[in-house]
Short mmCIF file of C-alpha atoms in Angstrom, two decimals:
data_model
loop_
_atom_site.label_atom_id
_atom_site.label_comp_id
_atom_site.label_asym_id
_atom_site.label_seq_id
_atom_site.Cartn_x
_atom_site.Cartn_y
_atom_site.Cartn_z
CA MET A 73 3.54 29.49 21.00
CA PRO A 74 6.83 28.18 18.76
CA PHE A 75 9.00 30.76 18.60
CA GLY A 76 8.65 31.26 14.72
CA ALA A 77 5.24 32.39 16.16
CA ARG A 78 6.62 35.56 18.66
CA PHE A 79 9.00 36.05 16.18
CA ALA A 80 6.90 37.24 13.27
CA MET A 81 4.46 39.70 15.97
CA PHE A 82 7.09 41.87 16.09
CA ARG A 83 7.89 42.08 12.41
CA PRO A 84 6.50 45.97 11.30
CA MET A 85 3.13 45.30 9.84
CA GLY A 86 2.67 45.11 5.74
CA ALA A 87 6.01 43.41 5.34
CA THR A 88 4.77 40.24 3.52
CA ILE A 89 5.68 37.62 1.14
CA SER A 90 3.37 35.67 -1.54
CA ILE A 91 2.64 31.86 -0.95
CA THR A 92 0.92 29.44 -3.04
CA VAL A 93 -1.10 26.82 -0.43
CA ASN A 94 -2.89 23.89 -2.23
CA GLY A 95 -3.11 26.27 -5.07
CA GLU A 96 -3.76 29.25 -3.52
CA THR A 97 -1.91 32.24 -3.67
CA ARG A 98 -2.06 33.40 -0.12
CA GLN A 99 0.20 35.97 2.35
CA ILE A 100 2.01 35.74 4.75
CA ALA A 101 4.63 37.68 6.78
CA ALA A 102 8.09 37.59 6.02
CA GLY A 103 10.14 35.91 8.30
CA ALA A 104 6.99 33.57 9.02
CA SER A 105 7.61 29.62 9.72
CA LEU A 106 5.92 26.94 8.72
CA SER A 107 4.60 26.60 12.14
CA ASP A 108 3.48 30.28 11.79
CA LEU A 109 1.40 29.19 8.90
CA LEU A 110 -0.14 26.75 10.22
CA ALA A 111 -1.43 27.72 13.29
CA GLN A 112 -3.10 30.73 11.71
CA LEU A 113 -4.06 28.35 9.16
CA GLY A 114 -5.97 26.73 12.29
CA LEU A 115 -4.56 22.97 11.13
CA ASP A 116 -3.57 20.30 13.82
CA THR A 117 -0.22 19.45 12.87
CA ARG A 118 -1.07 16.12 14.63
CA LYS A 119 -3.08 15.32 11.34
CA VAL A 120 -1.30 16.69 8.44
CA ALA A 121 1.48 16.31 5.88
CA VAL A 122 3.26 19.42 4.29
CA GLU A 123 4.73 19.37 0.86
CA ARG A 124 7.04 22.12 -0.07
CA ASN A 125 8.85 22.90 -3.27
CA LEU A 126 7.93 18.83 -3.91
CA GLU A 127 9.98 17.85 -0.72
CA ILE A 128 7.83 16.44 2.58
CA VAL A 129 8.98 18.76 5.62
CA PRO A 130 9.33 16.43 8.50
CA ARG A 131 6.93 17.16 11.04
CA SER A 132 9.67 18.18 13.68
CA SER A 133 11.24 20.97 11.20
CA TYR A 134 8.11 23.36 11.01
CA PRO A 135 9.06 25.37 13.37
CA ALA A 136 12.47 25.71 12.03
CA THR A 137 11.51 25.64 8.06
CA ALA A 138 11.06 29.77 7.19
CA LEU A 139 8.73 30.26 4.06
CA ALA A 140 10.48 32.12 1.16
CA ALA A 141 8.49 34.34 -1.12
CA GLY A 142 6.97 31.93 -4.10
CA ASP A 143 6.83 28.34 -1.84
CA GLN A 144 4.54 26.27 -3.62
CA LEU A 145 2.98 24.42 -0.40
CA GLU A 146 0.59 21.26 -0.16
CA ILE A 147 -1.10 20.29 3.32
CA VAL A 148 -2.49 17.19 3.17
CA HIS A 149 -4.45 14.93 5.28
CA PHE A 150 -6.48 11.97 5.53
CA ILE A 151 -9.67 11.30 3.97
CA GLY A 152 -12.29 8.29 3.28
CA GLY A 153 -10.94 6.53 0.84
CA GLY A 154 -11.09 2.66 -1.10
CA MET B 160 -3.54 -26.79 6.08
CA ASP B 161 -4.21 -30.44 7.48
CA SER B 162 -3.62 -29.68 10.71
CA VAL B 163 -6.01 -26.75 10.82
CA ALA B 164 -8.54 -26.23 14.25
CA ALA B 165 -10.95 -25.10 12.00
CA THR B 166 -11.71 -22.06 14.60
CA PRO B 167 -11.89 -18.67 13.61
CA GLY B 168 -10.01 -17.41 17.37
CA ASP B 169 -6.80 -19.30 15.93
CA ASP B 170 -6.83 -18.22 12.33
CA SER B 171 -4.35 -15.15 12.30
CA TRP B 172 -2.60 -13.34 9.21
CA SER B 173 -0.03 -11.80 9.28
CA VAL B 174 1.26 -9.42 6.70
CA ALA B 175 4.67 -7.49 7.27
CA GLY B 176 5.19 -8.33 10.50
CA LEU B 177 1.51 -7.61 11.78
CA THR B 178 -1.06 -10.08 12.82
CA PHE B 179 -4.58 -9.67 12.34
CA ARG B 180 -7.78 -12.16 13.30
CA SER B 181 -9.74 -10.16 10.53
CA ARG B 182 -9.61 -11.31 7.15
CA LEU B 183 -12.04 -7.70 5.74
CA ILE B 184 -9.98 -4.95 4.73
CA VAL B 185 -12.69 -2.24 4.14
CA GLY B 186 -12.38 1.22 2.45
CA THR B 187 -13.63 4.49 3.98
CA GLY B 188 -14.83 6.27 0.70
CA ARG B 189 -18.32 6.99 -0.92
CA TYR B 190 -19.89 6.79 2.57
CA LYS B 191 -23.00 9.53 2.93
CA ASP B 192 -21.32 10.76 5.78
CA LEU B 193 -18.42 10.19 8.94
CA GLU B 194 -20.95 8.81 11.17
CA GLU B 195 -21.91 6.07 8.47
CA THR B 196 -18.01 5.21 7.98
CA GLY B 197 -17.85 4.76 11.47
CA ALA B 198 -20.71 2.56 12.20
CA ALA B 199 -20.24 0.54 9.49
CA ILE B 200 -16.53 -0.15 9.82
CA ALA B 201 -17.08 -1.04 13.31
CA ALA B 202 -19.41 -3.48 11.73
CA SER B 203 -17.77 -5.14 9.40
CA GLY B 204 -15.20 -6.48 11.97
CA ALA B 205 -12.38 -5.16 10.06
CA GLU B 206 -8.81 -4.36 11.67
CA ILE B 207 -7.09 -2.34 8.63
CA VAL B 208 -8.87 0.30 6.90
CA THR B 209 -7.83 1.92 3.74
CA VAL B 210 -7.54 5.70 3.21
CA ALA B 211 -6.76 8.73 0.45
CA VAL B 212 -4.52 11.29 0.97
CA ARG B 213 -5.82 14.83 -0.40
CA ARG B 214 -5.60 18.40 0.07
CA VAL B 215 -6.80 19.81 3.25
CA ASN B 216 -9.80 22.27 2.68
CA LEU B 217 -8.43 25.45 3.99
CA GLY B 218 -12.00 26.93 4.05
CA ASP B 219 -12.76 25.15 6.40
CA PRO B 220 -10.07 24.21 8.60
CA SER B 221 -12.24 22.93 11.85
CA ALA B 222 -14.48 20.36 9.14
CA PRO B 223 -14.97 16.90 10.96
CA MET B 224 -11.47 14.72 9.68
CA LEU B 225 -11.87 10.99 9.39
CA GLN B 226 -10.00 10.39 12.63
CA ASP B 227 -12.70 11.48 14.66
CA HIS B 228 -14.87 8.64 13.55
CA VAL B 229 -12.27 5.98 12.12
CA ASP B 230 -9.27 6.10 15.73
CA PRO B 231 -5.99 5.73 13.93
CA LYS B 232 -5.55 4.08 17.34
CA GLN B 233 -7.88 1.50 16.65
CA TYR B 234 -7.23 0.41 13.42
CA THR B 235 -4.56 0.23 11.27
CA TYR B 236 -4.42 2.93 8.21
CA LEU B 237 -3.59 1.43 4.74
CA PRO B 238 -2.98 4.63 2.78
CA ASN B 239 -3.09 4.03 -0.46
CA THR B 240 -2.85 6.16 -3.90
CA ALA B 241 -6.33 5.59 -5.31
CA GLY B 242 -7.03 7.84 -7.81
CA CYS B 243 -2.93 8.06 -8.93
CA PHE B 244 -2.35 7.26 -12.97
CA THR B 245 1.36 7.53 -12.95
CA ALA B 246 3.92 6.37 -10.91
CA GLN B 247 5.88 9.45 -9.91
CA ASP B 248 2.15 10.59 -8.52
CA ALA B 249 1.50 7.29 -6.15
CA VAL B 250 4.86 7.76 -4.80
CA ARG B 251 4.30 11.59 -3.97
CA THR B 252 1.19 10.61 -2.57
CA LEU B 253 2.36 7.60 -0.18
CA ARG B 254 5.39 9.60 0.61
CA LEU B 255 3.41 12.32 2.40
CA ALA B 256 0.80 9.98 3.82
CA ARG B 257 4.01 8.60 5.48
CA GLU B 258 4.65 11.72 6.98
CA ALA B 259 1.10 12.38 8.03
CA GLY B 260 0.56 9.00 9.89
CA GLY B 261 4.03 7.73 10.83
CA TRP B 262 3.98 4.36 9.35
CA ASN B 263 5.58 2.42 6.41
CA LEU B 264 3.14 0.11 5.29
CA VAL B 265 1.20 1.13 2.53
CA LYS B 266 -1.55 0.29 -0.14
CA LEU B 267 0.17 1.24 -4.15
CA GLU B 268 -2.73 1.29 -6.82
CA VAL B 269 -1.55 2.95 -10.09
CA LEU B 270 -4.48 2.95 -11.99
CA GLY B 271 -4.93 2.56 -15.87
CA PRO B 272 -7.72 5.03 -17.87
CA PRO B 273 -11.71 4.91 -17.23
CA PRO B 274 -13.78 3.45 -18.15
CA PHE B 275 -11.78 0.15 -16.43
CA LEU B 276 -9.10 1.54 -14.06
CA TYR B 277 -7.65 -1.68 -14.62
CA PRO B 278 -3.56 -1.64 -12.72
CA ASP B 279 -1.19 -0.54 -15.01
CA MET B 280 1.83 -2.77 -14.26
CA ARG B 281 4.01 -1.19 -16.03
CA ALA B 282 3.63 2.17 -13.99
CA THR B 283 3.00 -0.13 -10.76
CA PHE B 284 6.55 -1.73 -11.07
CA GLU B 285 7.97 1.96 -11.29
CA ALA B 286 6.48 2.90 -8.74
CA LEU B 287 7.12 -0.39 -6.40
CA GLU B 288 10.72 0.19 -6.93
CA ALA B 289 11.28 3.24 -6.21
CA LEU B 290 9.09 2.56 -2.73
CA LEU B 291 11.09 -0.48 -1.87
CA LYS B 292 13.98 1.71 -2.00
CA ASP B 293 12.71 4.31 0.16
CA GLY B 294 12.21 1.78 2.92
CA PHE B 295 7.88 1.28 2.83
CA GLN B 296 6.39 -2.26 2.74
CA VAL B 297 3.79 -2.54 0.03
CA MET B 298 0.52 -4.12 -0.73
CA VAL B 299 0.11 -4.41 -3.93
CA TYR B 300 -3.25 -3.23 -6.54
CA SER B 301 -2.38 -6.02 -9.38
CA SER B 302 -4.24 -7.74 -12.49
CA ASP B 303 -5.15 -10.76 -12.13
CA ASP B 304 -2.41 -11.72 -13.99
CA PRO B 305 0.18 -14.85 -12.01
CA ILE B 306 3.21 -13.28 -13.99
CA ALA B 307 2.62 -9.86 -13.06
CA CYS B 308 1.72 -10.91 -9.11
CA LYS B 309 4.87 -13.31 -9.04
CA ARG B 310 7.17 -10.36 -10.67
CA LEU B 311 5.84 -8.35 -7.47
CA GLU B 312 6.72 -11.46 -4.70
CA GLU B 313 10.31 -10.98 -6.15
CA MET B 314 10.40 -7.38 -6.74
CA GLY B 315 9.71 -7.33 -2.61
CA ALA B 316 6.12 -6.76 -2.27
CA VAL B 317 4.59 -7.88 1.61
CA ALA B 318 1.56 -8.81 -0.51
CA VAL B 319 -0.40 -8.94 -3.88
CA MET B 320 -4.20 -7.82 -4.54
CA PRO B 321 -5.09 -9.08 -7.78
CA LEU B 322 -8.79 -7.72 -9.06
CA GLY B 323 -12.04 -9.75 -8.89
CA ALA B 324 -13.29 -7.30 -11.32
CA PRO B 325 -12.77 -3.22 -11.92
CA ILE B 326 -12.71 -1.20 -9.17
CA GLY B 327 -16.68 -0.25 -8.29
CA SER B 328 -18.06 -2.48 -10.72
CA GLY B 329 -19.89 -5.24 -8.05
CA LEU B 330 -19.42 -7.89 -10.58
CA GLY B 331 -17.42 -10.24 -8.04
CA ILE B 332 -15.04 -12.75 -9.03
CA GLN B 333 -14.52 -12.50 -12.78
CA ASN B 334 -11.40 -14.80 -13.02
CA PRO B 335 -11.31 -17.37 -10.15
CA VAL B 336 -8.97 -19.73 -12.39
CA MET B 337 -6.27 -17.38 -12.58
CA ILE B 338 -7.36 -15.95 -8.58
CA ARG B 339 -6.87 -19.48 -7.85
CA ALA B 340 -3.00 -19.62 -9.74
CA ILE B 341 -1.77 -16.91 -8.00
CA ILE B 342 -3.02 -17.71 -4.61
CA ASP B 343 -1.13 -21.23 -5.53
CA GLN B 344 2.30 -20.31 -6.03
CA ALA B 345 1.94 -17.05 -3.75
CA LYS B 346 4.71 -17.10 -0.49
CA VAL B 347 3.27 -13.76 0.32
CA PRO B 348 -0.61 -12.82 1.37
CA VAL B 349 -2.98 -13.00 -1.59
CA LEU B 350 -5.84 -10.42 -1.27
CA VAL B 351 -8.55 -10.13 -3.47
CA ASP B 352 -9.37 -6.37 -4.40
CA ALA B 353 -12.14 -4.86 -5.78
CA GLY B 354 -15.07 -6.17 -7.52
CA VAL B 355 -16.82 -7.58 -4.89
CA GLY B 356 -20.54 -6.74 -5.18
CA THR B 357 -22.45 -8.80 -2.19
CA ALA B 358 -21.46 -11.22 0.10
CA SER B 359 -21.29 -14.53 -1.98
CA ASP B 360 -18.33 -12.65 -3.79
CA ALA B 361 -16.32 -12.51 -0.95
CA ALA B 362 -17.04 -15.74 0.62
CA LEU B 363 -15.75 -17.12 -2.88
CA ALA B 364 -13.06 -15.26 -2.78
CA MET B 365 -12.11 -16.60 0.79
CA GLU B 366 -13.31 -20.28 -0.60
CA LEU B 367 -10.56 -19.87 -3.29
CA GLY B 368 -8.14 -19.98 -0.51
CA CYS B 369 -7.06 -15.84 -0.61
CA ASP B 370 -5.77 -14.79 2.97
CA ALA B 371 -8.03 -11.54 3.18
CA VAL B 372 -10.48 -9.91 0.52
CA LEU B 373 -10.49 -5.56 0.54
CA MET B 374 -13.54 -3.65 -0.99
CA ASN B 375 -15.32 -0.52 -0.14
CA SER B 376 -18.08 0.11 -2.91
CA ALA B 377 -19.93 -3.34 -1.59
CA ILE B 378 -20.70 -1.76 1.92
CA ALA B 379 -20.89 1.96 1.02
CA HIS B 380 -23.22 1.96 -1.87
CA ALA B 381 -25.56 -1.20 -0.45
CA ARG B 382 -28.99 0.64 0.25
CA HIS B 383 -28.35 -0.29 4.15
CA PRO B 384 -23.79 0.03 4.51
CA VAL B 385 -24.06 -1.27 8.34
CA VAL B 386 -26.02 -4.19 7.59
CA MET B 387 -24.38 -5.33 4.18
CA ALA B 388 -20.74 -4.76 6.83
CA ARG B 389 -21.86 -7.39 8.48
CA ALA B 390 -22.65 -9.83 6.00
CA MET B 391 -19.42 -9.40 4.60
CA LYS B 392 -18.13 -9.97 8.25
CA ALA B 393 -20.13 -13.65 8.17
CA ALA B 394 -19.22 -14.13 4.42
CA VAL B 395 -15.36 -13.56 4.76
CA GLU B 396 -15.36 -16.05 7.85
CA ALA B 397 -17.76 -18.39 6.27
CA GLY B 398 -15.86 -18.35 3.09
CA ARG B 399 -12.76 -18.57 4.76
CA LEU B 400 -13.62 -21.88 7.36
CA ALA B 401 -15.46 -23.14 4.26
CA TYR B 402 -11.60 -23.26 2.94
CA LEU B 403 -10.39 -24.64 5.80
CA ALA B 404 -12.76 -27.60 6.34
CA GLY B 405 -12.18 -28.53 2.69
CA ARG B 406 -15.09 -28.73 0.39
CA MET B 407 -16.05 -32.07 -0.93
CA PRO B 408 -15.65 -33.53 -4.53
CA ARG B 409 -17.86 -32.38 -7.51
CA GLN B 410 -19.46 -35.36 -9.24
CA TYR B 411 -21.73 -35.32 -12.28
CA ALA B 412 -23.99 -37.92 -10.51
CA ALA B 413 -26.51 -38.56 -7.46
CA ASP B 414 -25.08 -39.51 -4.24
CA PRO B 415 -27.78 -40.50 -1.92
CA SER B 416 -27.15 -38.78 1.89
CA SER B 417 -29.71 -41.49 3.37
CA PRO B 418 -29.25 -45.90 3.05
CA LEU B 419 -31.13 -46.54 -0.92
CA HIS B 420 -31.09 -50.65 0.91
CA SER B 421 -31.94 -50.45 4.32
CA GLY B 422 -35.50 -48.57 4.58
CA ILE B 423 -38.62 -50.46 5.61
CA ILE B 424 -39.33 -50.81 1.99
CA GLY B 425 -36.21 -51.83 0.88
CA LYS B 426 -35.27 -55.17 -0.01
CA ASN B 427 -32.16 -55.44 2.44
#
């Protein structure tokens, strides 16, 4: 488990922030990292890419990227296409 | 091409430093399901597949993914910007694709409005400039315009891909004269992209001398996609061999295959 996820588990219950993921508003524990969010969503980090407030987040930075209230995230992957 | 040993095994082509034996590139969209996608792509013999980048479905994160049926270790994924109508969207999409996949070789297309989805060349040039500055190797979908294709090449595109006919139309190569002109002047690979409807269209594209053909709907929307994928593989190989062989000249009078004057009944 990444460091950020362990950290998030010890936060007091109910301290959440609101973020937007793929156009949907979600609540997540205050202090959660991007790694925490991806784990919570059940996504395989090797198969997705993430844009945070229009900036690409390199995969290696997921654990160190702390989410902030109002963040706009796009999580994408490859699908069939021409 | 005079000294070519025309056997398929010897006849590879290269783009952006990568070498391929198959001259058929296939899209991975519009199939019935991912099983059919995987089977048709295997039957096509393609080594490069185009893929799109879209939002993950957060409601069903365990849904099967393309990578489970089309192995990125076996095929070169060529992320494209299908569905992008502005330079900004195209650049943003390919930056995400690079992060998702970890490679720089991409296909750029910026489309004009329906019903033709014809390439928007002004937006395409703008996006290409930004992508090149950002270190991408870009194969570019283009109008069938020799001037536009030359411009793309001069800017630094690693391949130019003029359309044979509008995307998904299946109309075949509508402008063979200009495709030929684009091929004759090009110093980078030329691929016919879009418009192929059936095997003879793919063969014609290859006979014109292009380096490879890119298609999706012609296979995916055939009644039997896996069978059509085999047909396209054969057609691309046949067209390529015919190009290398050099077709006989056309003439507007008969030239008999058997001697006319030395038969039993002939007059010597």
